[in-house]
Amino acid sequence: MPLPAPRFGLGLRKPHYAEFLAGDVPVDFVEVISENFMVAGGRPRDILRQVRERHPVALHGVSLSVGSADGVDAEYLRRLRSLVDEIEPAFVSDHLCWTRFAGFQSHDLLPLPYTAATLAVVCAGVDATQNALGRQMLIENPSSYVSFAADEMSEWEFLREMVARTGCGLLLDVNNIYVSGQNHGFDPAAYLAAIPFEAVRQIHLAGHTSREIDGRGMLVDTHDQPVPDPVWRLFAEAIARAPHAWAMIERDDNIPALDALLAELDVARALAQTIDADQQVPA
Amino acid sequence: MSLAAQQAAFGAWLHRADDTAIAPALADARGLAVYQNNYRGSLMACLAEAFPHTHAWLGDEGFEAAAARHIDAHPPSSFTLDAYPKGFVATLRATWPADPEVAELAMLEWHLSEAFVAADDRPLSPNDLAELDWDRAQLRLVASARLLHFASNAPAIWSALAHEADPPAAVVAETPTAFIVWRADFICCFRPASGAEAAVLPGLAEPRLFAELCEDLAGEHGPDEAVGLAGEMLARWMADGLVVAVIG
């Protein structure tokens, strides 16, 4: 169960492969998109093996589809297990969403209605995944752009119940909390106050984009911008409550030079150190 | 509305832009456009990334129109976006039936990307020959290898585009030409296959005794020529990293 030490990492993305392979990138861990490496062989898998020799790795999936009404896919789990067995990641995560139904794959993280019926489906999916992998899964809170008329509970209530029923961990994405809070009009502070922080093992930081849609301003989780100030403030609150969580920056588009991301990671480190110092109790 | 019905309705919105079933289930439907944009945007980007030279050959307008039609007709069905480009070859073939180089350029790009992530193998090398028990050892192609047949000069067009040179005009040959696509270490390659190779390579998808392969060649070319052909091919395959020895 205990696995605290490494704390600050980056997502491994193609433009930075060469620097990570050359070594000495000052990160405590790297996170990779699982599906990019669920291949038979070749260069991608070799790169991951080499990076794994230098850094702890977290596997982060986008196609588990834990909220599919027709259940998680056994073949997908078999291939994920094969990758897990080889890479021995520190964490394996995916999202609270659905991406597959009746043979259709969306390749986008789609929203779920927060109902008792959905909770039963998601918990069955988490249980099946944890059984297939033989380890704890982390589930990430999503960004969302619609909500359902049938919702019976808030997202944070849904997450709390999912954790209680399945024993899964949480990957808390503070950008997603901010984005969804702006889009749906909830207070991110209320969200954080309800999170079972003892289950939070990872924290994601990212940027977003503002768009005008049908006359309404919305935030979209684009991962193409630096982490903005409101998200840093949420991070400071989150890392204070989950001081052992591994934190990292996700950047998937408009990817800058590695130094720029490392500078952002230094901000995360500095915030955490300030909080660590504040929490020291004088003898 | 059940979760299954909601997910079917959401899929209809993404695939057919039909929100009649999903909109009533939402407290506020205005954000639906974000999902539609993400869905189509990721599939368009996937096809553009998978077929850079086909894109260059067709130009933006032709490629994007074909990609949009393909996305309309073929929703993704694999957990990985890497699988989505495969079906685009057939769409291009149906769209440009008189211009076979279009689909064949895409076919070549697709198979190169398949070879890129095929299972790793340790190809047979000249150093292995002395150790090999030829009565028992069988040969098979490396997992990345595949034999393709081209009616056009698509491989020459691909090579020119890959080297940022002016591509040759499309030409359709009287008889198809065979090419082998494979990965050597981490580099994807292709080269023309000789007539004798094109005949025997499909049989090496599964492990096969070298002696049987020689018998086939003898049947086709006569015993004297077969010995030379077999030796030449084996030497070339070892140089290319194309075959694996399997000890039965």
CSV table of C-alpha atoms in Angstrom, one decimal, chain A residues 96 113-115 151-161 186 190-191 194:
chain,number,residue,atom,x,y,z
A,96,LEU,CA,-14.8,8.6,-14.7
A,113,PRO,CA,-25.4,10.9,-15.4
A,114,TYR,CA,-24.7,10.8,-11.7
A,115,THR,CA,-27.4,8.4,-10.6
A,151,ASP,CA,-28.6,13.6,-12.0
A,152,GLU,CA,-29.3,12.4,-8.4
A,153,MET,CA,-26.1,13.5,-6.8
A,154,SER,CA,-23.1,15.8,-7.4
A,155,GLU,CA,-19.9,14.6,-9.0
A,156,TRP,CA,-18.1,14.7,-5.6
A,157,GLU,CA,-20.8,12.7,-3.9
A,158,PHE,CA,-20.5,10.1,-6.8
A,159,LEU,CA,-16.7,9.9,-6.4
A,160,ARG,CA,-17.0,9.5,-2.6
A,161,GLU,CA,-19.4,6.6,-3.0
A,186,PHE,CA,-20.5,25.0,-8.8
A,190,ALA,CA,-17.1,22.9,-2.1
A,191,TYR,CA,-15.9,20.1,-4.4
A,194,ALA,CA,-16.1,16.8,-0.1
